[in-house]
Amino acid sequence: MHAREGVGGDPLGRQLTAGPGPPAMPEVPDGTWVHRGESVVYDSEWVRLVVADVVMPDGTQVDHHVVRTPHAAAGTIVLDDDRVLLLYRHRFITDTWGWEIPAGRIDPGESPQDAARRETLEESGWEPQALTPLCAFHPANGLLDQTFHIFTATDAVHRGEPDDRNEAARIEWIDRVEVRELLLAGEITDGLSFGAISFAIAAGVM
């Protein structure tokens, strides 16, 4: 985030085009960050990087880098008695291994519930029958606009081996007490899974 007075640039060297003058500030509640428009730096099917023209509550103007995602994501906490279905996988971006719940993007025209069911089946080979909404949250809304939709299921049916072997090195049913221990030990660091499991514990779901 780059603060400026008047018109200026950002770390990539661009300049926002100067106009006839700054737009009038709208009447907004105290503490509101006013978004006055944005320019696209990069755009693809998966992600869009923009620089937003923002006025902070104290009147300072900043060029704020924002990552916009065209697709929300959905995940499922699959429960079976005292166990939770988790995937153990590698994340190359952070070069870390950890346990995660089945999850993935919501395709165009697909409901969060349908996406959660499809992703669970594709990644684990288990297909939830009834899904119960648990929560929705923004994992990093200081930078990213993506929404995670989380569901629970207690009636998953095993359909065979997962379709996508790239999603997990191991697929295991883990005792709920051990899942809490994994969370505390830093073995669950994926944002979607961390938030979903923490919420489920706080809500008494697991």
CSV table of C-alpha atoms in Angstrom, one decimal:
chain,number,residue,atom,x,y,z
A,1,MET,CA,0.0,0.0,0.0
A,2,HIS,CA,1.5,3.3,-1.1
A,3,ALA,CA,0.4,6.6,0.4
A,4,ARG,CA,0.5,9.8,-1.6
A,5,GLU,CA,-0.6,13.4,-1.7
A,6,GLY,CA,-2.4,14.2,-5.0
A,7,VAL,CA,-1.5,12.0,-8.0
A,8,GLY,CA,1.4,9.6,-7.7
A,9,GLY,CA,2.7,6.1,-8.6
A,10,ASP,CA,3.1,2.7,-7.0
A,11,PRO,CA,6.0,0.3,-6.6
A,12,LEU,CA,5.5,-0.9,-10.2
A,13,GLY,CA,6.1,2.6,-11.5
A,14,ARG,CA,2.7,3.5,-12.9
A,15,GLN,CA,1.0,6.8,-12.5
A,16,LEU,CA,-2.7,7.3,-12.0
A,17,THR,CA,-4.1,9.6,-14.6
A,18,ALA,CA,-4.6,13.1,-13.3
A,19,GLY,CA,-8.1,14.5,-13.8
A,20,PRO,CA,-9.7,17.9,-13.3
A,21,GLY,CA,-9.5,17.4,-9.6
A,22,PRO,CA,-10.3,14.9,-6.8
A,23,PRO,CA,-13.8,13.7,-6.8
A,24,ALA,CA,-16.1,14.9,-4.0
A,25,MET,CA,-16.0,12.7,-1.0
A,26,PRO,CA,-19.3,10.9,-0.3
A,27,GLU,CA,-21.0,11.0,3.1
A,28,VAL,CA,-19.9,7.8,4.8
A,29,PRO,CA,-19.8,6.5,8.4
A,30,ASP,CA,-16.7,7.4,10.4
A,31,GLY,CA,-14.0,4.9,9.9
A,32,THR,CA,-15.0,4.0,6.3
A,33,TRP,CA,-12.3,3.5,3.7
A,34,VAL,CA,-13.6,5.2,0.5
A,35,HIS,CA,-12.9,3.3,-2.7
A,36,ARG,CA,-12.8,5.7,-5.7
A,37,GLY,CA,-12.0,3.3,-8.5
A,38,GLU,CA,-9.2,1.0,-9.6
A,39,SER,CA,-6.9,0.2,-12.5
A,40,VAL,CA,-6.2,-3.4,-13.6
A,41,VAL,CA,-2.5,-4.5,-13.5
A,42,TYR,CA,-3.1,-8.2,-14.5
A,43,ASP,CA,-6.2,-10.2,-15.3
A,44,SER,CA,-6.8,-13.9,-16.0
A,45,GLU,CA,-9.4,-16.6,-15.5
A,46,TRP,CA,-8.0,-17.3,-12.0
A,47,VAL,CA,-7.0,-13.9,-10.6
A,48,ARG,CA,-7.1,-10.2,-11.1
A,49,LEU,CA,-4.5,-7.7,-9.6
A,50,VAL,CA,-5.7,-4.2,-9.4
A,51,VAL,CA,-4.5,-0.9,-7.8
A,52,ALA,CA,-7.4,0.8,-6.0
A,53,ASP,CA,-7.7,4.5,-5.4
A,54,VAL,CA,-8.6,4.6,-1.7
A,55,VAL,CA,-9.1,7.4,0.8
A,56,MET,CA,-8.5,6.3,4.4
A,57,PRO,CA,-10.5,7.6,7.3
A,58,ASP,CA,-7.9,10.3,8.2
A,59,GLY,CA,-8.1,11.7,4.6
A,60,THR,CA,-4.9,10.1,3.3
A,61,GLN,CA,-5.1,8.8,-0.2
A,62,VAL,CA,-3.3,5.5,-1.0
A,63,ASP,CA,-2.8,3.2,-4.0
A,64,HIS,CA,-3.9,-0.1,-2.5
A,65,HIS,CA,-3.0,-3.3,-4.3
A,66,VAL,CA,-6.0,-5.7,-4.3
A,67,VAL,CA,-6.2,-9.3,-5.5
A,68,ARG,CA,-9.7,-10.1,-6.9
A,69,THR,CA,-10.8,-13.6,-7.5
A,70,PRO,CA,-13.6,-14.4,-10.0
A,71,HIS,CA,-14.6,-17.5,-8.0
A,72,ALA,CA,-15.4,-18.1,-4.4
A,73,ALA,CA,-14.4,-21.4,-2.7
A,74,ALA,CA,-16.3,-24.1,-0.8
A,75,GLY,CA,-15.1,-26.7,1.6
A,76,THR,CA,-16.6,-29.5,3.7
A,77,ILE,CA,-15.8,-30.8,7.2
A,78,VAL,CA,-16.7,-34.4,6.8
A,79,LEU,CA,-17.6,-36.1,10.1
A,80,ASP,CA,-18.0,-39.8,11.0
A,81,ASP,CA,-18.7,-40.5,14.6
A,82,ASP,CA,-15.6,-39.1,16.4
A,83,ARG,CA,-13.5,-38.7,13.2
A,84,VAL,CA,-12.8,-36.1,10.6
A,85,LEU,CA,-11.8,-36.7,7.0
A,86,LEU,CA,-8.6,-34.8,6.2
A,87,LEU,CA,-6.2,-34.6,3.3
A,88,TYR,CA,-2.4,-34.4,3.8
A,89,ARG,CA,-0.8,-32.4,1.0
A,90,HIS,CA,2.0,-30.2,-0.2
A,91,ARG,CA,1.6,-26.5,-1.0
A,92,PHE,CA,4.4,-25.4,-3.3
A,93,ILE,CA,3.8,-21.6,-2.8
A,94,THR,CA,4.8,-21.8,0.9
A,95,ASP,CA,6.7,-25.1,0.4
A,96,THR,CA,4.8,-26.6,3.4
A,97,TRP,CA,3.0,-29.8,4.2
A,98,GLY,CA,-0.2,-29.9,6.2
A,99,TRP,CA,-3.7,-31.3,6.8
A,100,GLU,CA,-6.7,-29.8,5.0
A,101,ILE,CA,-10.4,-30.4,4.5
A,102,PRO,CA,-11.6,-31.1,1.0
A,103,ALA,CA,-12.2,-27.8,-0.8
A,104,GLY,CA,-12.0,-25.9,-4.1
A,105,ARG,CA,-13.4,-23.2,-6.3
A,106,ILE,CA,-17.1,-22.7,-7.1
A,107,ASP,CA,-17.6,-23.0,-10.8
A,108,PRO,CA,-19.8,-20.6,-12.8
A,109,GLY,CA,-23.5,-21.4,-12.3
A,110,GLU,CA,-22.7,-23.8,-9.4
A,111,SER,CA,-24.0,-23.4,-5.9
A,112,PRO,CA,-21.7,-23.4,-2.9
A,113,GLN,CA,-23.3,-26.7,-1.8
A,114,ASP,CA,-22.8,-28.4,-5.1
A,115,ALA,CA,-19.2,-27.2,-5.3
A,116,ALA,CA,-18.5,-28.5,-1.8
A,117,ARG,CA,-20.0,-31.9,-2.6
A,118,ARG,CA,-18.2,-32.1,-6.0
A,119,GLU,CA,-14.8,-31.1,-4.5
A,120,THR,CA,-15.1,-33.5,-1.7
A,121,LEU,CA,-15.8,-36.4,-4.0
A,122,GLU,CA,-13.1,-35.4,-6.5
A,123,GLU,CA,-10.4,-35.0,-3.8
A,124,SER,CA,-11.2,-37.8,-1.4
A,125,GLY,CA,-13.5,-40.3,-3.0
A,126,TRP,CA,-16.1,-39.7,-0.4
A,127,GLU,CA,-19.4,-38.0,-1.5
A,128,PRO,CA,-21.5,-36.1,1.1
A,129,GLN,CA,-25.2,-36.6,0.8
A,130,ALA,CA,-26.6,-33.8,3.0
A,131,LEU,CA,-24.6,-30.6,3.6
A,132,THR,CA,-25.2,-28.2,6.5
A,133,PRO,CA,-24.0,-24.6,6.1
A,134,LEU,CA,-21.5,-23.8,8.9
A,135,CYS,CA,-19.9,-20.4,8.1
A,136,ALA,CA,-18.5,-18.1,5.5
A,137,PHE,CA,-15.5,-15.9,5.8
A,138,HIS,CA,-12.9,-13.8,4.0
A,139,PRO,CA,-9.4,-15.2,4.7
A,140,ALA,CA,-7.3,-12.1,4.0
A,141,ASN,CA,-9.6,-9.2,3.3
A,142,GLY,CA,-6.8,-6.7,3.6
A,143,LEU,CA,-5.6,-7.9,0.3
A,144,LEU,CA,-7.9,-10.5,-1.2
A,145,ASP,CA,-11.7,-10.4,-1.9
A,146,GLN,CA,-12.3,-14.2,-1.9
A,147,THR,CA,-15.1,-15.7,0.2
A,148,PHE,CA,-14.9,-19.2,1.7
A,149,HIS,CA,-18.2,-21.1,2.2
A,150,ILE,CA,-17.9,-24.0,4.7
A,151,PHE,CA,-20.3,-26.9,5.2
A,152,THR,CA,-20.4,-30.0,7.4
A,153,ALA,CA,-21.6,-33.5,6.4
A,154,THR,CA,-22.1,-36.6,8.5
A,155,ASP,CA,-23.3,-39.0,5.8
A,156,ALA,CA,-20.6,-39.2,3.2
A,157,VAL,CA,-20.6,-42.3,1.0
A,158,HIS,CA,-17.3,-43.9,-0.2
A,159,ARG,CA,-17.4,-44.0,-4.0
A,160,GLY,CA,-13.9,-45.2,-4.6
A,161,GLU,CA,-10.5,-43.7,-5.2
A,162,PRO,CA,-10.4,-39.9,-5.8
A,163,ASP,CA,-10.5,-38.6,-9.3
A,164,ASP,CA,-7.6,-36.1,-8.8
A,165,ARG,CA,-4.5,-37.7,-7.3
A,166,ASN,CA,-2.8,-34.3,-7.3
A,167,GLU,CA,-4.8,-33.0,-4.4
A,168,ALA,CA,-3.5,-35.2,-1.6
A,169,ALA,CA,-0.6,-37.5,-0.7
A,170,ARG,CA,-2.7,-39.1,2.0
A,171,ILE,CA,-6.4,-39.2,2.8
A,172,GLU,CA,-7.2,-40.2,6.4
A,173,TRP,CA,-10.0,-40.3,9.0
A,174,ILE,CA,-8.5,-38.6,12.1
A,175,ASP,CA,-9.9,-38.6,15.6
A,176,ARG,CA,-11.5,-35.2,16.5
A,177,VAL,CA,-9.2,-34.9,19.6
A,178,GLU,CA,-6.2,-35.4,17.4
A,179,VAL,CA,-7.5,-32.8,14.9
A,180,ARG,CA,-7.4,-30.2,17.7
A,181,GLU,CA,-3.9,-31.3,18.5
A,182,LEU,CA,-2.9,-30.9,14.9
A,183,LEU,CA,-4.3,-27.4,14.8
A,184,LEU,CA,-2.4,-26.4,18.0
A,185,ALA,CA,0.8,-28.0,16.7
A,186,GLY,CA,0.7,-26.0,13.5
A,187,GLU,CA,-0.1,-28.9,11.3
A,188,ILE,CA,-3.2,-27.2,9.9
A,189,THR,CA,-2.2,-23.9,8.3
A,190,ASP,CA,-4.2,-23.7,5.1
A,191,GLY,CA,-6.4,-20.6,5.6
A,192,LEU,CA,-9.6,-22.3,4.5
A,193,SER,CA,-9.1,-25.3,6.7
A,194,PHE,CA,-7.7,-23.4,9.7
A,195,GLY,CA,-10.7,-21.1,9.7
A,196,ALA,CA,-13.3,-23.8,9.1
A,197,ILE,CA,-12.0,-26.2,11.8
A,198,SER,CA,-11.5,-23.4,14.3
A,199,PHE,CA,-15.0,-22.2,13.8
A,200,ALA,CA,-16.4,-25.7,14.0
A,201,ILE,CA,-14.6,-26.2,17.4
A,202,ALA,CA,-15.8,-22.9,18.7
A,203,ALA,CA,-19.4,-23.7,17.6
A,204,GLY,CA,-19.3,-27.1,19.2
A,205,VAL,CA,-19.6,-29.0,16.0
A,206,MET,CA,-16.5,-31.0,16.6
